XYZ file of C-alpha atoms in Angstrom:
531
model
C 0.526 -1.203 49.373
C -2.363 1.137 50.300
C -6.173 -0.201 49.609
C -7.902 2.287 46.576
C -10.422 0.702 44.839
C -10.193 -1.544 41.788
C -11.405 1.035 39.344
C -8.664 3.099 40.358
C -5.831 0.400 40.741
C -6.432 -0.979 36.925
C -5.275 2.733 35.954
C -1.914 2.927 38.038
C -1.466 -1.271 36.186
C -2.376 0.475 33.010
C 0.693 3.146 33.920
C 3.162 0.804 34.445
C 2.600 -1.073 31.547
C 3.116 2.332 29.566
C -0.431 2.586 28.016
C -1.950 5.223 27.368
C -4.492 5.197 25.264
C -8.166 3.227 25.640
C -9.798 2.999 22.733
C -13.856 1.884 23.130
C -17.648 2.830 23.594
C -19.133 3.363 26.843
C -21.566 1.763 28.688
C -23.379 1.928 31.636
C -21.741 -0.978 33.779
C -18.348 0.537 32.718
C -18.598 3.870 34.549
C -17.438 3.501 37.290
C -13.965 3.129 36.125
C -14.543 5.449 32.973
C -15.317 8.143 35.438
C -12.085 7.491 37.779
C -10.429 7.914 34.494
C -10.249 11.623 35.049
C -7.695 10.643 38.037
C -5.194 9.036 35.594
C -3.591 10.450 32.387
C -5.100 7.684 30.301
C -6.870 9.270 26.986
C -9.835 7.661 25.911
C -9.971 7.341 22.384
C -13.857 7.007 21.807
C -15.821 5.667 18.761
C -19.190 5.491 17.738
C -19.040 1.683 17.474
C -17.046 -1.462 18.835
C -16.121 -2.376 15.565
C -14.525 0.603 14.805
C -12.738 0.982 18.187
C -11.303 -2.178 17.877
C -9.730 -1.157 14.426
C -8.140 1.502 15.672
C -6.339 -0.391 18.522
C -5.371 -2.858 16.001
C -4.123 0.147 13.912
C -2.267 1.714 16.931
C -0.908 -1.841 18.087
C 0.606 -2.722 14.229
C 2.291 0.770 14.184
C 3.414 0.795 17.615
C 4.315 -2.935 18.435
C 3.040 -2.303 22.068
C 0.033 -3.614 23.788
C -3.167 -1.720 22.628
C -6.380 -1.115 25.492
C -9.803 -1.791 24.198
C -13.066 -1.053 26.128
C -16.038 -2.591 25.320
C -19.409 -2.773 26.426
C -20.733 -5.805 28.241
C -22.039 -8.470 25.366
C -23.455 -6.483 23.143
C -20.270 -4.481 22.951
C -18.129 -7.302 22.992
C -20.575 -8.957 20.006
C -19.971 -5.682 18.201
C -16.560 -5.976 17.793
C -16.039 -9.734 17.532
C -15.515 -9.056 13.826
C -12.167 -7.010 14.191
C -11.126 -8.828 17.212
C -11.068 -12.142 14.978
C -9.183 -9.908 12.155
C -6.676 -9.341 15.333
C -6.224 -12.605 16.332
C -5.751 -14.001 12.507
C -2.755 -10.803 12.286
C -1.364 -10.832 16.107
C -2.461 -8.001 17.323
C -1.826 -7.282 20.748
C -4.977 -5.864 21.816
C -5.841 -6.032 25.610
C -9.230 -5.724 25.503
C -11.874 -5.195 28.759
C -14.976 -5.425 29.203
C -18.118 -5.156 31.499
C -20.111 -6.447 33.191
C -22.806 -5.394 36.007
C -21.035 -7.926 38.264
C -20.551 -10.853 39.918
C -23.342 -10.915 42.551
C -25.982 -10.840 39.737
C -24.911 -14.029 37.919
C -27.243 -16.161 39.223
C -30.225 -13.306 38.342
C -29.907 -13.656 34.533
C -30.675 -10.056 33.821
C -30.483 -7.825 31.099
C -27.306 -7.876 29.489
C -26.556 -10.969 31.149
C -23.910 -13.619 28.860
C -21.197 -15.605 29.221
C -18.720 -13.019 27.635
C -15.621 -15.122 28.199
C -17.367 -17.758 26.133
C -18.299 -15.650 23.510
C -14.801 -13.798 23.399
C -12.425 -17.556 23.461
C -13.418 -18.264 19.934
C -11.566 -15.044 18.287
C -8.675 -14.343 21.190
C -5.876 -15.829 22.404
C -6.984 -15.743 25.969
C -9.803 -14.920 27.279
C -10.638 -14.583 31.760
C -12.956 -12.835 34.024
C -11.736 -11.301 37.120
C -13.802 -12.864 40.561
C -11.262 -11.587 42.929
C -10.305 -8.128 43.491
C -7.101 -8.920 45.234
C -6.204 -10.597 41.615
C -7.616 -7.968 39.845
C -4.021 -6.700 38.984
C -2.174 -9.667 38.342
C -4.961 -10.703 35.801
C -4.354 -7.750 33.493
C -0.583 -8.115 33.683
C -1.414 -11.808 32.832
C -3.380 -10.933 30.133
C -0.514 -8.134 28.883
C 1.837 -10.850 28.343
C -0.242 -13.062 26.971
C -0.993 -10.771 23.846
C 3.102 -9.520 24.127
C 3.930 -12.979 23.665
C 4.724 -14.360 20.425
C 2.664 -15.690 18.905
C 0.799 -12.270 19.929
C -3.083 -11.989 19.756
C -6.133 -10.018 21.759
C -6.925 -11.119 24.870
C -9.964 -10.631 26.722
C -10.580 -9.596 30.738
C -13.870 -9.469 31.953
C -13.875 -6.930 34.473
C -17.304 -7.294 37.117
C -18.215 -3.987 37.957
C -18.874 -4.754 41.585
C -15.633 -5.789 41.715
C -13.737 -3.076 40.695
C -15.737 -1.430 43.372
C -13.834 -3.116 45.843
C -10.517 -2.164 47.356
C -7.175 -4.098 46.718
C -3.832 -3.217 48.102
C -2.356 -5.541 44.998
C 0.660 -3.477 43.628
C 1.152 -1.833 40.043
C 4.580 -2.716 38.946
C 5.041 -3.620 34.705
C 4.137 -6.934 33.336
C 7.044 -9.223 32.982
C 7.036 -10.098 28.971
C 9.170 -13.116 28.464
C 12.161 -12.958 25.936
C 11.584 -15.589 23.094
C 13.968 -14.736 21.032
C 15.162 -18.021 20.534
C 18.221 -19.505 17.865
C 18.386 -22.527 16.781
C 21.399 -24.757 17.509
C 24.421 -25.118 14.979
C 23.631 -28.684 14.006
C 19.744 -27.693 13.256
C 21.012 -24.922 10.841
C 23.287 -26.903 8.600
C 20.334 -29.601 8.342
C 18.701 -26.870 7.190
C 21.564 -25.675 4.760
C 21.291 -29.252 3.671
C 17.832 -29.600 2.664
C 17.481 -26.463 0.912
C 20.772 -26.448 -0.611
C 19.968 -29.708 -2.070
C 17.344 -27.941 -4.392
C 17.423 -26.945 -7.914
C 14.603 -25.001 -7.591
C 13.811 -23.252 -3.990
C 11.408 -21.345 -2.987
C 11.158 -19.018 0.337
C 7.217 -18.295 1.227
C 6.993 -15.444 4.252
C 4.765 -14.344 6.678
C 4.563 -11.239 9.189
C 6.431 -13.533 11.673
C 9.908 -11.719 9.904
C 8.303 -8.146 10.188
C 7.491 -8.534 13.888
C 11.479 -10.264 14.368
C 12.514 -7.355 12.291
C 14.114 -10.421 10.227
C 13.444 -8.442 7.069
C 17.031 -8.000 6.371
C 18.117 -11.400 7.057
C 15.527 -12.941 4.828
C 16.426 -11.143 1.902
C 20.491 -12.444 2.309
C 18.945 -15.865 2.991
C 16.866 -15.624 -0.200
C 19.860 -14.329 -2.284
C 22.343 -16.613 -0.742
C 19.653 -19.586 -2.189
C 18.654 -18.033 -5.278
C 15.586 -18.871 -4.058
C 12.099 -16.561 -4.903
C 10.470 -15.379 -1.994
C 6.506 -14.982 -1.888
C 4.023 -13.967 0.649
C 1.692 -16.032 2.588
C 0.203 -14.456 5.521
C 2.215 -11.098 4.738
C 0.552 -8.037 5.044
C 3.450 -5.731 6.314
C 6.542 -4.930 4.844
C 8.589 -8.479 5.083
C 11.388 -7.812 2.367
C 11.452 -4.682 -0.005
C 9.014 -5.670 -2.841
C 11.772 -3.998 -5.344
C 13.725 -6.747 -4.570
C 14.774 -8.718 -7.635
C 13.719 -12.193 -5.854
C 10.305 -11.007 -4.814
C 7.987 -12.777 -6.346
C 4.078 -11.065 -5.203
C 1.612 -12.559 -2.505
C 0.145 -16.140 -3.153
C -3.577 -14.832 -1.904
C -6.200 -15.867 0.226
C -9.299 -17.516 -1.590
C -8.184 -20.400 -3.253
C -5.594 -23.000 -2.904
C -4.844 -23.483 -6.550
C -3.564 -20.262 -6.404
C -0.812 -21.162 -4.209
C -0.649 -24.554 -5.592
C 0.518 -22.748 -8.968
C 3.363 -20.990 -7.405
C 4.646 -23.572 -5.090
C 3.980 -27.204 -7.270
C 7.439 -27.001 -8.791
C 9.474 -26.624 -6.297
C 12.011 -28.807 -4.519
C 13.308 -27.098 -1.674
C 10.659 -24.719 0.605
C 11.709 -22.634 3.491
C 8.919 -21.321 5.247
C 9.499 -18.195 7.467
C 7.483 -16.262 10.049
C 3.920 -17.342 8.522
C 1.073 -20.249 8.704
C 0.352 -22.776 5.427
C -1.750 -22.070 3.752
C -4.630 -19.153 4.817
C -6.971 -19.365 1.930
C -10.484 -19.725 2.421
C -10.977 -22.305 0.012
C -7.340 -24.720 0.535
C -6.505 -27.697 -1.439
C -7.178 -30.577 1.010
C -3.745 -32.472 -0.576
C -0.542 -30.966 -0.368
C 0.156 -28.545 -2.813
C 4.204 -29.060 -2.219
C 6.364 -32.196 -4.574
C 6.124 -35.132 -2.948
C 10.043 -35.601 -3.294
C 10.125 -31.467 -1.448
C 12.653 -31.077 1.325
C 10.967 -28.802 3.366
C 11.493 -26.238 6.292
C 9.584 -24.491 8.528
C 10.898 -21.484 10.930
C 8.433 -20.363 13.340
C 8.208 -18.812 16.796
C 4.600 -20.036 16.467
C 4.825 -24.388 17.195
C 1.223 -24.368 16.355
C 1.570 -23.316 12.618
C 4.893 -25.909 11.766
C 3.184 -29.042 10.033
C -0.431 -27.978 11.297
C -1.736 -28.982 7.611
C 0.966 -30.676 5.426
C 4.008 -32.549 6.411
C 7.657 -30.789 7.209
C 11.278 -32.397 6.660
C 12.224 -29.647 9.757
C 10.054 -28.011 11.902
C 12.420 -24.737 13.987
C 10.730 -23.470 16.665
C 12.869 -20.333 16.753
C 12.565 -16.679 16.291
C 13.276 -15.654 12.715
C 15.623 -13.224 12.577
C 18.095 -14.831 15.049
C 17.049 -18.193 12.457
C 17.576 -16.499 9.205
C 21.242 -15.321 10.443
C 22.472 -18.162 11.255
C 21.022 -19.610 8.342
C 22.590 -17.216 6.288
C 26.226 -17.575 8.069
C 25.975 -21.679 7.459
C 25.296 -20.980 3.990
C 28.013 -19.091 3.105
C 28.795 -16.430 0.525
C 26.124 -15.161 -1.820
C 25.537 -17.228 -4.783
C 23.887 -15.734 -8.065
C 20.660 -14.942 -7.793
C 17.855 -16.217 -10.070
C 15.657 -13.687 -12.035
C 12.099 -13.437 -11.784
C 9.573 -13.118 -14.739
C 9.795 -9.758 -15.504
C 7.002 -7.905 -14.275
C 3.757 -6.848 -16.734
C 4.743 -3.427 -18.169
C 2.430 -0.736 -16.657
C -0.334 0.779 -19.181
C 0.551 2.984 -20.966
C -1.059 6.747 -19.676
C -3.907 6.700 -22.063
C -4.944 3.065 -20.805
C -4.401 4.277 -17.458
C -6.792 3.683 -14.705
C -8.296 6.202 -12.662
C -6.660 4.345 -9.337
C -3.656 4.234 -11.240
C -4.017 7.791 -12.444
C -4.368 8.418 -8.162
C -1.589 6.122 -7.465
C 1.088 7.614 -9.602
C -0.311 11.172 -8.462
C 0.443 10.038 -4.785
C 3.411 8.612 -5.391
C 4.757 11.862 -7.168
C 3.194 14.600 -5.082
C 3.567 13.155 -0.948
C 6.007 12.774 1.501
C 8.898 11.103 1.579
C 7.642 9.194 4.805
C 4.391 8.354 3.830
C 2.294 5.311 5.719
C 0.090 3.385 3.975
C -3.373 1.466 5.008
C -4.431 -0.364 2.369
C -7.787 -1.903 2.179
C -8.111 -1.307 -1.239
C -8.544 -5.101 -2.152
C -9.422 -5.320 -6.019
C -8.429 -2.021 -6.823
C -5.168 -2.043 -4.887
C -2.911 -3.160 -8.034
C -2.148 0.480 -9.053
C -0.443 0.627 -5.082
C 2.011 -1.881 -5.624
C 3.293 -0.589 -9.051
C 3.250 3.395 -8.024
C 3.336 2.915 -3.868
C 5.599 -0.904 -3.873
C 5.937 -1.408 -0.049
C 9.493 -1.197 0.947
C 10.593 0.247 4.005
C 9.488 -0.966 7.618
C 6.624 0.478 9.437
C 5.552 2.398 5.873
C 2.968 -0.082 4.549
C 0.094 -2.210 6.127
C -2.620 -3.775 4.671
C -5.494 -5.758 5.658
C -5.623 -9.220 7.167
C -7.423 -11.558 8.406
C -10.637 -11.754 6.885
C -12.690 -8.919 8.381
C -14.127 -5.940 6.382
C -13.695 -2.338 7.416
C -10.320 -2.095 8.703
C -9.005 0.522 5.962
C -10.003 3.996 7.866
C -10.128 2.769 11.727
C -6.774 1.327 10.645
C -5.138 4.429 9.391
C -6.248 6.790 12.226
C -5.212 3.809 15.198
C -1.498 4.720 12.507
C -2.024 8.518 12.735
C -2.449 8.710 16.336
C 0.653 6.459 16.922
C 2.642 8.342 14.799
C 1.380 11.859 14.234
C 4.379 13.209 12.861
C 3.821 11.126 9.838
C 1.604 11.478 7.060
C -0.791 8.541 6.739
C -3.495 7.598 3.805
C -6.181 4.672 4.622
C -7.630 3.334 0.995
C -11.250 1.588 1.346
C -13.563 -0.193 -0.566
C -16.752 1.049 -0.590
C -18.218 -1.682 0.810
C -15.930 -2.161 3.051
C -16.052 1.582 4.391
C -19.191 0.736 5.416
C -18.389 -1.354 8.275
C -16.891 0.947 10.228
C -17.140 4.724 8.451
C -18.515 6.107 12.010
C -14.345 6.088 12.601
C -14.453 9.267 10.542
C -15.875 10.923 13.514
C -13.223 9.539 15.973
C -11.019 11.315 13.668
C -12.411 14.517 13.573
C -13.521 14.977 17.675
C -9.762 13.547 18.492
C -7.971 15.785 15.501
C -6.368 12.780 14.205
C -5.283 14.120 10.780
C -4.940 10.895 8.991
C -5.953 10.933 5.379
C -9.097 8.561 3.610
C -9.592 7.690 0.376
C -12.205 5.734 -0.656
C -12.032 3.292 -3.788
C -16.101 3.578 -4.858
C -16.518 0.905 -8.143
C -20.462 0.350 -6.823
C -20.439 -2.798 -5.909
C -18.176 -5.682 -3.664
C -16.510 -6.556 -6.617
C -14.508 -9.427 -4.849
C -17.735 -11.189 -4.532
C -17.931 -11.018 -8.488
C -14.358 -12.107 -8.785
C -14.851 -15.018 -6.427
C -18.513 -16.395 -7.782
C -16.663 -16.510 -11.389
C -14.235 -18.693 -9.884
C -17.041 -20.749 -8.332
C -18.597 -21.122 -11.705
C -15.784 -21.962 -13.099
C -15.414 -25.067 -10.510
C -19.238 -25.674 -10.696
C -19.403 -25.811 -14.791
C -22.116 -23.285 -14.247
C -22.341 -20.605 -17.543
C -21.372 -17.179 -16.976
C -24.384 -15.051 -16.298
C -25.542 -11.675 -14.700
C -23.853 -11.352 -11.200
C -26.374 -11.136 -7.946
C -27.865 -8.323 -7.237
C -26.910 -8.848 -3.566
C -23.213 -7.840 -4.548
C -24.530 -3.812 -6.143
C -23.969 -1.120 -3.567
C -25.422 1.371 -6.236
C -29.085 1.420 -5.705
C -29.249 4.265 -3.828
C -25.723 5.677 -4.680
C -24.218 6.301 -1.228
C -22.566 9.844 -0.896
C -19.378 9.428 0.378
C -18.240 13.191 0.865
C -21.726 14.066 2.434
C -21.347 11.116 5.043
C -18.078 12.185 5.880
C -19.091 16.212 6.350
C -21.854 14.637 8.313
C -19.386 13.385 10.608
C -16.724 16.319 10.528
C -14.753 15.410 7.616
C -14.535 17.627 4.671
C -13.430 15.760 1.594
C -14.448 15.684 -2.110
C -15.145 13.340 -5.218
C -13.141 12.532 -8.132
C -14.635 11.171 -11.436
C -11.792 12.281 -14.449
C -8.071 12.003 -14.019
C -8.084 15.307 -14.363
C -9.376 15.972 -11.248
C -6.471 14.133 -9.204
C -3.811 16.222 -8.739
C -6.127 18.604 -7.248
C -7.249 16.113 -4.896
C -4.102 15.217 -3.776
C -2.685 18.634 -3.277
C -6.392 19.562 -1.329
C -6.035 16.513 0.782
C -2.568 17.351 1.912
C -2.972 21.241 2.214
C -6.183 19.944 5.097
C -4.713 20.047 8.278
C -7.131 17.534 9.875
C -8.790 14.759 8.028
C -9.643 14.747 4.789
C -11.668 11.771 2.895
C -11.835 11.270 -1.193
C -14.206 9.501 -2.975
C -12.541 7.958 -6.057
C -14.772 6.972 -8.762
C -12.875 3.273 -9.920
């Protein structure tokens, strides 16, 4: 292979690998390879912060299901986005993420700008290296490629010294080998499964985003009917079984154990799919299962199975070759059990203003439409008008991190730009990353933004009500730390500031108009809804 220098070899890696997107900031010990950029048919996506070009690689890599480039800038950049690449790492992502560094020569010099990036970077990836060789500097990224391709995907982080990328290599560009794990379980391992969980009178199924990224969504749901068995999410924030579904039971949450403890305490029979147990912030410390619970847990993940409770089977196996063999052992369908019947939606002149927008969306967009939803507190209205059922249509936030809502939906957009795509927001939230608007606008990324403006982090007052509550402390004014009001912060004026037109809504009245505006923009378009 001919010598070219480093700077120019990652490009011809990135090629084979089929990206071709980077998605980042730049910075002054990245420009040497920015600038042989113009040599390759990489397009850099750029962003006024690391925080927000991270979420828009996470966006692009949920959509896409393909690795996702991130460049960021030396510690400070890396710091920046350590946020959202936590957020990735808590959803798989697959974000290969790079970043610079003056170089090797000056380690010993502690300089400006000097850190020990891989150290900062292992706490919130799945891997996390620094190239030292150039004649490696190849087979480092396509390590680091399969690393986040791998199930259990994740970011991973290369550390790329810019003195030596400067150097030559004659290391070739062919694609990354990604391994093949999908994995079945043996014959005998199923019917133990069959056993246990048709030994229950009352089973339960709890799912995680492990069956959307097996495309196991099918099998789950004949699984769930062939058990009778209500199926709730854990760790799901994609579209795991059509929430239409008579067995669908809602998401268990992730702030306090009780919560789950409520849904799961009476059951005897568990099969847990595609997900970890349990993600809440505050978890019960005892199991929240029956003691006499026969339970099983299908992962591709061998981390997750029995990491906090006890398991009657642990299947290290991917879940959609799992689920139908599952299903085949278990045999024709039996009758399904009914869930409660859902609370009847208010009637119009109780109506929210979110669920005056929902049903307005719902009724007046595309067929196709992709949803982003950080909406959080206000998102109920989504479920009932906007109920996530088809593949690829619905995402929502995970993982902890703030501010994912509009860098999500453009990193959607841009992977998909034949579709129409809304982002929802909180307010607070939109504030993490609302520099994304501008991404939009410079790149033409005509993804849609609505923001869901109550004035305050209201999830802070829901959760401090439930800490009272535990605390016997009375009921009194919330903190004043948790108002976003004092000044008001103009949405549609921040947004035109950055090359978004967009306009507020206050009366249901003033939705259908909104909706129709927002769609009629070609390019971006942002609403401020007053809930």
């Amino acid at each position: 292979m001919r010598a070219r220098p480093g700077r120019a070899a990652i490009f011809e890696q990135f090629a084979a690998d089929g990206i071709t997107h980077m998605f980042g900031n730049p910075g002054t010990v990245e420009q040497g390879f920015l600038d042989e950029m113009r040599n390759s048919r990489m397009s850099f996506v750029m962003a006024l912060h690391e925080g927000a070009a991270v979420g828009i690689a996470d966006g692009y890599a949920r959509v896409t299901q393909k690795p996702a480039l991130v460049q960021l800038h030396s510690g400070v950049g890396l710091g920046n986005g350590i946020g959202m690449l936590y957020q990735a790492k808590r959803g798989g992502s697959p974000l290969v993420t790079v970043v610079g560094e003056a170089g090797v020569r000056y380690d010993a010099m502690d300089g400006q700008m000097a850190a020990d990036l891989v150290g900062m970077a292992e706490p919130v990836v799945k891997y996390a290296t620094r190239v030292i060789d150039p004649n490696s500097t190849l087979r480092v990224l396509r390590r680091a490629v399969k690393i986040a391709m791998t199930p259990p995907r994740g970011p991973v982080v290369v550390v790329l010294p810019a003195d030596v990328l400067d150097r030559s290599t004659t290391e070739p560009a062919v694609p990354t080998s990604i391994p093949d794990t999908r994995v079945a379980p043996p014959t005998e391992t199923l019917r133990e499964a069959a056993r246990l969980l048709t030994a229950a009178r009352r089973p339960l199924i709890l799912m995680g985003d492990g069956v959307a990224v097996s495309g196991a969504q099918q099998e789950l749901a004949q699984v769930a009917e062939r058990l009778g068995a209500p199926v709730w999410g854990v760790n799901s924030s994609e579209v795991n079984i059509d929430t239409r579904h008579p067995l669908y039971g809602g998401g268990l949450g992730h702030m306090f154990g009780r919560d789950s403890a409520r849904v799961v305490g009476d059951a005897d029979g568990v099969l847990i799919v595609g997900t970890y147990v349990f993600p809440e912030v505050f978890p019960l410390l005892d199991s929240p299962f029956r003691s006499d619970a026969r339970i099983v847990h299908i992962d591709l993940d061998a981390y997750e199975i029995a990491k906090n409770f006890p398991v009657d089977l642990g299947v290290v196996a991917d879940p959609k070759l799992a689920l139908a063999g599952l299903a085949e052992v278990l045999g024709p369908r039996t009758p399904m059990v009914t869930r409660p019947a859902a609370p009847t939606p208010p009637a119009p002149a109780e109506e929210s203003l979110m669920d005056h927008f929902a049903r307005a969306l719902a009724e007046r967009s595309p067929a196709d439409l992709v949803v982003f939803d950080e909406a959080l507190t206000a998102g109920g209205p989504l479920a009932r008008h906007l109920p996530p059922r088809v593949p690829g249509r619905f995402f929502q936030t995970r993982g902890g991190s703030l501010g994912v809502g509009i860098p999500g939906a453009i990193g959607a957009r841009l992977a998909h730009p034949e579709l129409p795509v809304v982002g929802f927001t909180g307010d607070g939230g939109s504030m993490y990353t609302f520099q994304a608007l501008w991404t939009a606008a410079r790149e033409g990324i005509g993804a849609k933004f609505v923001i869901c403006n109550n004035g305050r982090y209201r999830l802070l007052d829901h959760n401090i009500q439930e800490y009272w509550r535990e605390q016997g402390i009375t009921p009194h004014a919330f903190p004043d730390a948790f108002d976003l009001t004092r000044p008001p912060i103009g949405f549609v004026e921040l947004a035109a500031a950055l090359g978004v037109p967009g306009r507020r809504v206050t009366e249901p009245g003033e939705v259908a108009a909104a909706v129709d505006a927002m769609w009629a923009h070609a390019g971006p378009y942002l609403i401020d809804l007053a809930v």
